[in-house]
Amino acid sequence: MKLLLALSLAMFAVAGAADEPLAARDIIQRAMDHFRGQTSYSEMTMVINRPEWQRSMTMRAWTEGDKQTLVRVTEPRKDAGNGTLSLDGNMWTYTPKINRVIKVPSSMMNQNWMGSDFSNKDISKNTDIIDQYDHTLLEQRQQDGHTVYVIESIPHEEAAVVWGKEILVIRDDWIMLEQQFWDQDGELVKRLAASKIQEMSGRSVATVIRMSKANEADEWTELQTAEVEFDLDLPGNLFTLSSLRNPRQ
Amino acid sequence: MGGAAATVMVLAWRNLWRNYRRTLIMLAAITVGVWAMIFMAAMMRGMTDQIVENTLNTLPGEVQLHHLDYRRDPSVVNRMPAPSGPLRAALEAPPAVAWAARVRVPAVLASERDSRGVVLLGIDPSAEAALGSLPHEIIAGRFLDSVDDRGVVLGASLARRLETELGKRVVLMSQDPDNDVADRGARVVGIYKARLQGAEDVFVYSGLTATQAMLGIGTDVSEIAVTAHDYRLMGAWYQAIADVAGPGVEVLPWPQLDYFLDSMLRVQDGFSLVFMVVIFLALSFGLVNTLVMAVFERVREIGLMQALGMRPGLILAQVLVESVYLLSLGLLLGNVVAWLSIKPLESGIDISAVAQGVEMMAMGTTLYPALALQDMAMATVVVLGLGLVASLLPAWRAANLDPIQALSRN
Amino acid sequence: MNVTWLLAWRNLWRHSRRTWLTVAAMVFCNILLVFLISLQLGSYTMMIDNTLGTFSGHIQVQHEGYLDQQKMRQTVPAVTELAQTLRGQDGIAAAAARGIAFALAASEERSFGIQIVGVEPAHEPGVSTFPGLVKQGRFLSPDAGANSDEIVIGSVLAENLKVGLGDELTFLGSGRDGSFAAAVATVVGIIDTGFDEIDRSIAEVPLAWFQQVFAMGDHGHSVVIRVIDFDAVPQQVSRLEEDLAGSAELVVLDWDALQPGLRQAIASDMTSAWFMYGVLIILVAFSVLNTQLMSVLERTREFGVMLALGMGPGKLARLVGLETLMMSTIGLAIGVLLGGLLVWYLSLAGFYFPGMEEMGKRFNLPERMYPEFSLLAIMWGPVTVFLFALLAALYPALRLFGLQPVAAMRAA
């Protein structure tokens, strides 16, 4: 509800100040909102690529607001039924093999999420960027008929963030084209890049998102969105531990 | 009898110096032996003291207080309130010299490139300095400057593994008591080198206040360490602390905290004595030799004395007294030489040339001999005691010489 | 020359008691040194062996980089077969394959990080003392295979998770390919090593089951090797490196790489022992000095006569030197013989002093020490004594050069 209000206000603000340049922070906020919507449901395939092998998993994901995310694996069979639930920065995992919900302790938050190049922290706290950083609009340019904003985000002094800075490239339809993660020495460490932008459920959506390390060509993870629905009605008890434990969905 | 005693003593003394070269050589041998006993004892004591001190500095402290379950499960869940009232008074009562309260929990330290499991220590630097538990050496930056310092100090080896450096931000992650993630970013304000490389990889220091705030535990702490800077004494005073610590807190002296060290110490304690006895035995051959020679040379003389009426008992006494003089002189000289040679060395003998791996034994590369009166006393007792025993045989034989045969010996 | 030898020998036995006492001093010192040095060398081997024998073994074969980074996917392929092959080779006492993973063991409220080691139950006891430290229940059964969900855990871990024998333990980790690895296991044994850090986090399961749960295929993370002769480790390492030259990613690590600092810790312990030996040797040298000086002083008249008769002082000095040589040789021979016998006996029967038994039981260390019976151990001390004794004879011998025949003959 609050988010809806914020969005509406933002939209009025934009409408009213169409000629004024947008603040960097707002651009990012819009991109986040666009990505997650108020609620969302998506079906996607995650492909993990390594020099020696490649693995893929199909999964379903539900989100509500900034802080709630539920992911359920549907294929392959040996992983089917595994799920992770994030609530406000905490994460729980469930696997039918042991029929138990385990809270991911802080020591594992930096570990890979389901073996991918995303960390548990990436999945559970991906909207941290807005509050924990200071944002500056570096440039605004034209690309493929769109206006593209390039924003530099620098973490606050005591933000629980390891990066020296992040560079975000956001298109005027609020698609985040790229998110770059730089270390404190000015070297690029990893990069999240979007491609194959299509219309789905009334929005432009980047159907392929790839997270790759800057210096390893053969190691990357891709999220390929097959289907997505925004702002649908989700059951109130969806983002709970008991729901996590129930692989019916 | 008094007259006889005086005569014996004077005679014994003069006999000693009749063959002064032999006496001097024997004296020299005894002096060297006594010196060796005391020197070695001082070396061993110094080493032991150092090992214990270093180990206790890492523990830290001679006595520690924890929540009852902390040692089994060293997490934020098992913590105790900051000391106050009677407990605090007990911690500050002599002979305790210093105490420090700290937070010690498992955490993860992350940099841009890597993350590692560590032990996070939230400390009060000035209290810890008094305790002697600060890292061995700061090689970059500085240590924490106050209890409110929000920076972190890492080990050199950890900084290397994480590919981070002085001045960069790292992220500390741990759990709060509700099992939720508690994290914050912090700047690396210093890098330290520890005696044990393993310690460098594990211990991360930050200010106590900042750590308590991150974990959301108010003023609670995980551990309180106390020291009186004498590891042999804690038995007496730790009970006083235990009595006021309260039901949820366990108070333990270091032998129970580090059982291994305690076992090792006990095994070593017997060595000084054994060593002294061994040295004396090596000396005793020469001593017996000398005494036997002395008696042998004076067979005629002894025979004469017996013929003139000196009782065998007195002859025995005379030989024994000679021995006592010899031993006592040697002891005196040996003690003096030992004192003179050890005192200046007490500021340390540098053995770094041969001692690269002493770290694992918690010793530094400098040996500090520690001269103790009890070692000197023990040497004296051993030498006099065993010396008298060794002298008995020649003395006995001298006393039992047949006067006629002795007189007719050429 | 012959006469000098004969004279020297006879001089020695003219004062047989004195000679014997000095020889006895040498013999005593020699036996002591032989005993202490052998014990020291033997105890180093024991200390190293003990430390290595708990878990890391003498040698390990691992994927390159695994030692430092411990990444799940740095694996050794066909690990059980490799262990089998190595087991049969000369000089190898035991070889066991392992897989290691970090996982979360969950209790009702909390999860605890643990280290799960997949082991070969039949062979692991040959390379590690942990199986022998099971204080409740039993170790994994030797025929436990892929279907066996047995687990043995540390005592403190059992307490923290509040599980006992027969209870189930669930854990969650990442497999080799990064996928979820989760399973339920039944506790069949509880280990107590005496070290909290280990007992808090160790868990051992059958390797075959481990490979299945963590999607390892036939891979593992290391082959742990225990050799028969500790001193042959370097040769074994080179041979293994040759044998495995074909597998580019495998490295052979000796115990110094696995436990850095151990070698030096031992070396530093020797430094303190040197002081002690040095002192003993000096004392013996003094004894010899004493004896020889006395002997020379007493024979001043005799030497005066010999000098007057034309014997050169050099020859006299040689005489004294020879006496010392003979005496020292006797001391050396008897000392080495008796010392050697003592050490030989103890190297078989073992030696202990009070307090050791206690420590042994508590930490699963052997309760006896076995002195090292080797040429080095036995000869080192006595040979040094021999040399110092000869040195000690220098002073008395040199005094002879200043001897004035007439004054000497008048001496009492």
JSON list of N, CA and C in Angstrom, two decimals, chain C residues 10 28 31 35 51-52 91 105 141 199 205 220 233 246 249 295 298 368 378 387 410:
[
{"chain": "C", "resi": 10, "resn": "ARG", "atom": "N", "xyz": [100.63, -48.61, 30.70]},
{"chain": "C", "resi": 10, "resn": "ARG", "atom": "CA", "xyz": [101.00, -48.99, 32.06]},
{"chain": "C", "resi": 10, "resn": "ARG", "atom": "C", "xyz": [100.76, -47.86, 33.03]},
{"chain": "C", "resi": 28, "resn": "PHE", "atom": "N", "xyz": [79.45, -42.82, 32.43]},
{"chain": "C", "resi": 28, "resn": "PHE", "atom": "CA", "xyz": [78.18, -42.31, 32.95]},
{"chain": "C", "resi": 28, "resn": "PHE", "atom": "C", "xyz": [77.64, -41.23, 32.02]},
{"chain": "C", "resi": 31, "resn": "ILE", "atom": "N", "xyz": [76.53, -42.72, 28.63]},
{"chain": "C", "resi": 31, "resn": "ILE", "atom": "CA", "xyz": [75.24, -43.43, 28.68]},
{"chain": "C", "resi": 31, "resn": "ILE", "atom": "C", "xyz": [74.11, -42.41, 28.75]},
{"chain": "C", "resi": 35, "resn": "PHE", "atom": "N", "xyz": [71.31, -41.99, 25.94]},
{"chain": "C", "resi": 35, "resn": "PHE", "atom": "CA", "xyz": [69.92, -42.16, 26.32]},
{"chain": "C", "resi": 35, "resn": "PHE", "atom": "C", "xyz": [69.10, -40.91, 25.99]},
{"chain": "C", "resi": 51, "resn": "THR", "atom": "N", "xyz": [51.01, -35.89, 16.01]},
{"chain": "C", "resi": 51, "resn": "THR", "atom": "CA", "xyz": [50.25, -34.79, 15.43]},
{"chain": "C", "resi": 51, "resn": "THR", "atom": "C", "xyz": [49.68, -35.19, 14.08]},
{"chain": "C", "resi": 52, "resn": "LEU", "atom": "N", "xyz": [50.52, -35.83, 13.29]},
{"chain": "C", "resi": 52, "resn": "LEU", "atom": "CA", "xyz": [50.05, -36.20, 11.96]},
{"chain": "C", "resi": 52, "resn": "LEU", "atom": "C", "xyz": [49.05, -37.34, 12.02]},
{"chain": "C", "resi": 91, "resn": "GLY", "atom": "N", "xyz": [56.15, -49.67, 1.28]},
{"chain": "C", "resi": 91, "resn": "GLY", "atom": "CA", "xyz": [56.44, -48.61, 2.23]},
{"chain": "C", "resi": 91, "resn": "GLY", "atom": "C", "xyz": [55.22, -47.87, 2.73]},
{"chain": "C", "resi": 105, "resn": "ALA", "atom": "N", "xyz": [24.28, -28.09, 10.12]},
{"chain": "C", "resi": 105, "resn": "ALA", "atom": "CA", "xyz": [23.47, -29.08, 10.83]},
{"chain": "C", "resi": 105, "resn": "ALA", "atom": "C", "xyz": [22.45, -28.28, 11.62]},
{"chain": "C", "resi": 141, "resn": "SER", "atom": "N", "xyz": [30.54, -48.69, 10.33]},
{"chain": "C", "resi": 141, "resn": "SER", "atom": "CA", "xyz": [30.87, -50.11, 10.08]},
{"chain": "C", "resi": 141, "resn": "SER", "atom": "C", "xyz": [31.63, -50.24, 8.76]},
{"chain": "C", "resi": 199, "resn": "ASP", "atom": "N", "xyz": [35.74, -31.20, 18.50]},
{"chain": "C", "resi": 199, "resn": "ASP", "atom": "CA", "xyz": [34.50, -31.86, 18.90]},
{"chain": "C", "resi": 199, "resn": "ASP", "atom": "C", "xyz": [33.27, -31.04, 18.59]},
{"chain": "C", "resi": 205, "resn": "VAL", "atom": "N", "xyz": [31.13, -39.62, 7.87]},
{"chain": "C", "resi": 205, "resn": "VAL", "atom": "CA", "xyz": [30.14, -40.49, 7.24]},
{"chain": "C", "resi": 205, "resn": "VAL", "atom": "C", "xyz": [30.86, -41.39, 6.24]},
{"chain": "C", "resi": 220, "resn": "GLY", "atom": "N", "xyz": [36.65, -37.46, -4.91]},
{"chain": "C", "resi": 220, "resn": "GLY", "atom": "CA", "xyz": [36.80, -37.16, -3.49]},
{"chain": "C", "resi": 220, "resn": "GLY", "atom": "C", "xyz": [37.71, -35.95, -3.39]},
{"chain": "C", "resi": 233, "resn": "VAL", "atom": "N", "xyz": [59.64, -40.49, 4.04]},
{"chain": "C", "resi": 233, "resn": "VAL", "atom": "CA", "xyz": [58.59, -39.65, 3.44]},
{"chain": "C", "resi": 233, "resn": "VAL", "atom": "C", "xyz": [59.04, -38.93, 2.17]},
{"chain": "C", "resi": 246, "resn": "GLY", "atom": "N", "xyz": [50.95, -38.08, -14.71]},
{"chain": "C", "resi": 246, "resn": "GLY", "atom": "CA", "xyz": [49.97, -37.99, -15.78]},
{"chain": "C", "resi": 246, "resn": "GLY", "atom": "C", "xyz": [48.77, -37.13, -15.43]},
{"chain": "C", "resi": 249, "resn": "GLU", "atom": "N", "xyz": [46.36, -32.22, -12.56]},
{"chain": "C", "resi": 249, "resn": "GLU", "atom": "CA", "xyz": [45.81, -31.38, -11.51]},
{"chain": "C", "resi": 249, "resn": "GLU", "atom": "C", "xyz": [46.08, -31.87, -10.11]},
{"chain": "C", "resi": 295, "resn": "SER", "atom": "N", "xyz": [97.59, -36.38, 37.57]},
{"chain": "C", "resi": 295, "resn": "SER", "atom": "CA", "xyz": [98.53, -37.42, 37.17]},
{"chain": "C", "resi": 295, "resn": "SER", "atom": "C", "xyz": [99.87, -36.81, 36.77]},
{"chain": "C", "resi": 298, "resn": "GLU", "atom": "N", "xyz": [101.73, -35.42, 39.87]},
{"chain": "C", "resi": 298, "resn": "GLU", "atom": "CA", "xyz": [102.32, -36.42, 40.73]},
{"chain": "C", "resi": 298, "resn": "GLU", "atom": "C", "xyz": [103.56, -37.06, 40.13]},
{"chain": "C", "resi": 368, "resn": "ARG", "atom": "N", "xyz": [53.91, -44.41, 26.00]},
{"chain": "C", "resi": 368, "resn": "ARG", "atom": "CA", "xyz": [55.34, -44.63, 26.15]},
{"chain": "C", "resi": 368, "resn": "ARG", "atom": "C", "xyz": [56.09, -43.94, 25.04]},
{"chain": "C", "resi": 378, "resn": "ILE", "atom": "N", "xyz": [73.24, -42.75, 18.81]},
{"chain": "C", "resi": 378, "resn": "ILE", "atom": "CA", "xyz": [74.12, -43.39, 19.77]},
{"chain": "C", "resi": 378, "resn": "ILE", "atom": "C", "xyz": [75.52, -42.79, 19.77]},
{"chain": "C", "resi": 387, "resn": "LEU", "atom": "N", "xyz": [86.07, -36.12, 22.05]},
{"chain": "C", "resi": 387, "resn": "LEU", "atom": "CA", "xyz": [86.83, -34.99, 21.52]},
{"chain": "C", "resi": 387, "resn": "LEU", "atom": "C", "xyz": [87.16, -33.97, 22.61]},
{"chain": "C", "resi": 410, "resn": "ARG", "atom": "N", "xyz": [113.72, -32.64, 41.86]},
{"chain": "C", "resi": 410, "resn": "ARG", "atom": "CA", "xyz": [113.78, -32.32, 43.29]},
{"chain": "C", "resi": 410, "resn": "ARG", "atom": "C", "xyz": [112.40, -32.23, 43.90]}
]
